[in-house]
Short mmCIF file of C-alpha atoms in Angstrom, two decimals:
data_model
loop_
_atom_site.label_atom_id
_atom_site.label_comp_id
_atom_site.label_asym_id
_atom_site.label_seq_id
_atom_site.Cartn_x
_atom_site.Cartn_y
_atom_site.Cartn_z
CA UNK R 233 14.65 24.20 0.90
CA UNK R 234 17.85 22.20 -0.17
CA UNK R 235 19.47 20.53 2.24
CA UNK R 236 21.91 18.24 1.38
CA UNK R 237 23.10 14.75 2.76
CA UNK R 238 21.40 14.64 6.34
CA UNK R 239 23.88 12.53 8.09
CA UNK R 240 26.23 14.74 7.28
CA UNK R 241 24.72 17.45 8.15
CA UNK R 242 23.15 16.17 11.74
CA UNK R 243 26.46 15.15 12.79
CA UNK R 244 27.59 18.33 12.20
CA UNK R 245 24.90 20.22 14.11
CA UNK R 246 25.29 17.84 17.36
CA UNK R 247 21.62 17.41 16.45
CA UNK R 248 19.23 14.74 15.22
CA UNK R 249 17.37 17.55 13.18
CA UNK R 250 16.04 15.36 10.56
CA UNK R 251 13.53 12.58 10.96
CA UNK R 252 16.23 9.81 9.66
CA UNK R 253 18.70 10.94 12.47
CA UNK R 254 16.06 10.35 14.85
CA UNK R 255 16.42 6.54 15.44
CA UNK R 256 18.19 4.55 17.83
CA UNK R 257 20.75 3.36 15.17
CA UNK R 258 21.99 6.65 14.40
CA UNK R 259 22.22 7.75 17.79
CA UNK R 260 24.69 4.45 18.80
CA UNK R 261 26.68 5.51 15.70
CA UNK R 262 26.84 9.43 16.55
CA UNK R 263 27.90 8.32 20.22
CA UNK R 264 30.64 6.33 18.29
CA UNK R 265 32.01 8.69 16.95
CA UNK R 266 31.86 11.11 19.14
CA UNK R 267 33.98 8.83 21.49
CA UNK R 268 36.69 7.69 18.36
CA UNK R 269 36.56 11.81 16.65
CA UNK R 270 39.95 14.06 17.64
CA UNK R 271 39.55 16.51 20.14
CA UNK R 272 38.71 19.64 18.78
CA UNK R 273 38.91 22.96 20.09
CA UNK R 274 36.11 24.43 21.67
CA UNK R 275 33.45 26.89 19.59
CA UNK R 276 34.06 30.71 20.02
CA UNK R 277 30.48 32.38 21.45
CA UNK R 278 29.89 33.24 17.81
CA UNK R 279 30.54 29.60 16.62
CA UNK R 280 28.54 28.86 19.25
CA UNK R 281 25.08 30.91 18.31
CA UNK R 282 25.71 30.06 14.81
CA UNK R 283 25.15 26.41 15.40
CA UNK R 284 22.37 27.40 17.53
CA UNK R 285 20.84 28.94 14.46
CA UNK R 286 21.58 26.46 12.39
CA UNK R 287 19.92 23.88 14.29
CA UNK R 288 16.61 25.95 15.00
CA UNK R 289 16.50 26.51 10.77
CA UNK R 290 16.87 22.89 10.28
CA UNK R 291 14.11 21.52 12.79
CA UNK R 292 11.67 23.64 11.09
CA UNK R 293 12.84 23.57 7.58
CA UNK R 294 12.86 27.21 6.85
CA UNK R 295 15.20 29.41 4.24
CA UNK R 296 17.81 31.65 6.33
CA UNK R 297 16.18 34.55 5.02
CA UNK R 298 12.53 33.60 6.19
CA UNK R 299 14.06 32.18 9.56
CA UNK R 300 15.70 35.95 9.54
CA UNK R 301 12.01 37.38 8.81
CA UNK R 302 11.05 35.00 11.53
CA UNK R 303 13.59 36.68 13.93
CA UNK R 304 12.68 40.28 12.94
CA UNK R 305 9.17 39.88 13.95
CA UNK R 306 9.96 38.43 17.13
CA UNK R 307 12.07 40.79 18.29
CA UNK R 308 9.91 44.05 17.17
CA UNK R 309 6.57 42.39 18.68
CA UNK R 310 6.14 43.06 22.71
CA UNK R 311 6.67 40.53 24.67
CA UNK R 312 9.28 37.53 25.76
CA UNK R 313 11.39 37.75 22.32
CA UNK R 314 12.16 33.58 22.65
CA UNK R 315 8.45 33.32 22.84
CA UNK R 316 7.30 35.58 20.08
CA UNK R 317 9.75 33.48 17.96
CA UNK R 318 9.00 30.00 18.97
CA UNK R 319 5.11 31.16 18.73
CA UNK R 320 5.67 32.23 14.78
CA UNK R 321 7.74 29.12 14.19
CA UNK R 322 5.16 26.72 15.66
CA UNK R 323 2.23 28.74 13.90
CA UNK R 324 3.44 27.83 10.55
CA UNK R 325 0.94 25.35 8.89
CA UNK R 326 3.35 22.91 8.17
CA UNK R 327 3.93 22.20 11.68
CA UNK R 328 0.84 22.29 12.69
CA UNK R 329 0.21 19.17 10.51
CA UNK R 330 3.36 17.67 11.83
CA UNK R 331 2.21 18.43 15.49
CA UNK R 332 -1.62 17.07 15.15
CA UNK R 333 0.11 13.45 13.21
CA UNK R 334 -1.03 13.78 10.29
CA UNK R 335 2.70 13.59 8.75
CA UNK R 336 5.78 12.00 10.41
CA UNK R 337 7.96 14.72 9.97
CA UNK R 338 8.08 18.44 8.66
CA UNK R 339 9.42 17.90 5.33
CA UNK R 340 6.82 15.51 4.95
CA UNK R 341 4.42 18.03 6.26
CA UNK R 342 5.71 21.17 3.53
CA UNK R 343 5.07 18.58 0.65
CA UNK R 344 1.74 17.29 2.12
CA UNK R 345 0.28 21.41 1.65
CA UNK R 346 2.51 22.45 -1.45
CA UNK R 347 0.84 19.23 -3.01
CA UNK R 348 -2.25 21.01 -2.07
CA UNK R 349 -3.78 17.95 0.15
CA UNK R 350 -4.57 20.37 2.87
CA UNK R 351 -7.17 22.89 3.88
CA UNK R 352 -7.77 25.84 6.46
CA UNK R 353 -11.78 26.41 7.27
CA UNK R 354 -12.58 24.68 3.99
CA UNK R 355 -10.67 26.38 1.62
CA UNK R 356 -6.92 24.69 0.26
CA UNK R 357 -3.99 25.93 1.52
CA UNK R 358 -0.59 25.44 -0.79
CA UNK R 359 1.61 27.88 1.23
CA UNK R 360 3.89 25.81 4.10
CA UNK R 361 4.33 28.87 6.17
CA UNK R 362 0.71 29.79 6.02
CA UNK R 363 0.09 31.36 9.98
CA UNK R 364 -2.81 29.72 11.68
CA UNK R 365 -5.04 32.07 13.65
CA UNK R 366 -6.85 30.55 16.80
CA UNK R 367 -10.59 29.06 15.64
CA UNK R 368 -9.21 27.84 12.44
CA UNK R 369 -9.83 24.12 11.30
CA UNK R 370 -7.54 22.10 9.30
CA UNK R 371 -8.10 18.99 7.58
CA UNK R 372 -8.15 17.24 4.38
CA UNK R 373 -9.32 18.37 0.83
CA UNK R 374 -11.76 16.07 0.47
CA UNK R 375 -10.28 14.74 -3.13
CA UNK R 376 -7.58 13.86 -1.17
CA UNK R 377 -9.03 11.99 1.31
CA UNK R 378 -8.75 8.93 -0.09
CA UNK R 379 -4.80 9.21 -1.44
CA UNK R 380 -2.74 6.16 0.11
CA UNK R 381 -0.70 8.88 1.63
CA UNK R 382 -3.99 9.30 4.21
CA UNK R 383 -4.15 5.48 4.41
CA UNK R 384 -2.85 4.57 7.47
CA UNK R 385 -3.75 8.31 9.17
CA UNK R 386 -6.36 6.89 11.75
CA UNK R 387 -3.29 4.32 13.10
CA UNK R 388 -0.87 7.53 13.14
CA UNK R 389 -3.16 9.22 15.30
CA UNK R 390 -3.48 6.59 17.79
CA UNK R 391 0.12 6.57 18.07
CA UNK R 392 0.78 10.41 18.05
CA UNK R 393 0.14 12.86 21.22
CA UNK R 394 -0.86 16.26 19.63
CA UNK R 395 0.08 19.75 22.06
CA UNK R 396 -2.73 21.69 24.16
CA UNK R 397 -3.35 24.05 21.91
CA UNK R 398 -4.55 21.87 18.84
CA UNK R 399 -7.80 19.81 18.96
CA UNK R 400 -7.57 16.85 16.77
CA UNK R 401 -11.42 14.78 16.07
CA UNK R 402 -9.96 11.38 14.90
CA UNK R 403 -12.93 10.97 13.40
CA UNK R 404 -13.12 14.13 10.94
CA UNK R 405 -9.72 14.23 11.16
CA UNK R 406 -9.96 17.59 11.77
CA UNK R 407 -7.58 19.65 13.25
CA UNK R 408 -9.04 22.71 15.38
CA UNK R 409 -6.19 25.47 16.44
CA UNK R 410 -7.80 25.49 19.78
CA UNK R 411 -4.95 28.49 21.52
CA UNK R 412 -1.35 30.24 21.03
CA UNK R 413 1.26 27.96 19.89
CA UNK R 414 3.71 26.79 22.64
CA UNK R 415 6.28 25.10 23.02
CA UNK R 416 8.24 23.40 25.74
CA UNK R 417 11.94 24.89 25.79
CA UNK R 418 13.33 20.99 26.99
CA UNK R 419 11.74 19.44 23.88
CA UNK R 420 13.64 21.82 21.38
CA UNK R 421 17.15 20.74 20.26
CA UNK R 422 18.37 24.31 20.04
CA UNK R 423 18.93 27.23 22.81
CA UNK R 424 16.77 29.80 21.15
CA UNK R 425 18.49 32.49 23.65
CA UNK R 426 22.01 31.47 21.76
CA UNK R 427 19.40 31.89 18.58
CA UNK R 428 18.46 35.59 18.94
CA UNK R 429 21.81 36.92 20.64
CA UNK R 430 23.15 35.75 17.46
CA UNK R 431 20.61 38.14 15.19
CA UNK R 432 20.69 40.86 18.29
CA UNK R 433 25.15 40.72 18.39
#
């Protein structure tokens, strides 16, 4: 997915989407700003959910169309809609690497399976938005194993807290999908209410 510059574009969105937004230096210069910027007048409800959107495609990296495809399927499955759509979003394989620490960041993540480094119950797995199912394992193509890219892996995984419903063995450095995706609503940067009123208007 092109993105474009992403300091632009974070400052933009109010949001530090992008893992090089996400430091402490970028946050002292967005506050900056923020203070020096014009007043500007307030979003309209529509501005509003757009931005919403926006922000929600960005932190996972997805194509408006799939995040659209993303949005239909929430809202025609049963259930809390926010849910159903946070639960497909944080089912995508890509984010499940992200989430168990094998990769830094979701971009980095989408590359690490296109490359083909990455495998579900054994077999390799080049599709980003390839939809775990609970039971599955994920881990490393064994030819891969031994790529600098997995060099400092058993560090990252000291340092990285994986969610409830993935099982990480630091010493297989397998990855079990252990439940249903979740997600805490306070550790988004979106309102994924704002989200689907947009799609639902």
């Amino acid at each position: 997915m092109q993105i474009g510059p992403r300091y632009k574009k974070a400052r933009y969105l109010g949001a530090p989407v992008f893992l090089k937004t996400q430091t402490q230096k970028y946050a002292i210069r967005a506050q900056a700003k923020q203070k020096t910027a014009k007043r500007k007048r307030g979003k309209s409800e529509y501005g509003q959910q757009l931005l919403e959107k926006q922000k929600a495609r960005y932190s996972y990296g997805v194509s408006s169309g799939q995040f659209a495809n993303y949005v239909t399927k929430a809202l025609q499955a049963t259930g809390d809609n926010a849910k159903n759509l946070l639960n497909l979003l944080e089912g995508r394989l890509d984010n499940v690497v992200v989430r168990a620490g094998f990769a830094k960041s979701r971009s980095a993540a989408r590359q690490m399976v296109a490359h083909g480094h990455i495998v579900v119950d054994g077999k390799k797995v080049t599709i980003p938005s390839y939809e775990v199912s609970i039971g599955e394992k994920v881990g490393i193509r064994e030819g891969s194993k031994k790529k600098p890219l997995f060099a400092n892996l058993d560090e990252e995984l000291k340092a990285s807290k994986s969610p409830a419903w993935l099982s990480v063995d630091a010493g297989t450095h397998v990855i079990t999908v252990a439940g249903e995706p979740t997600v805490e609503t306070s550790d988004l940067l979106f309102d994924v209410r704002a989200v689907l009123q947009f799609y639902t208007r």
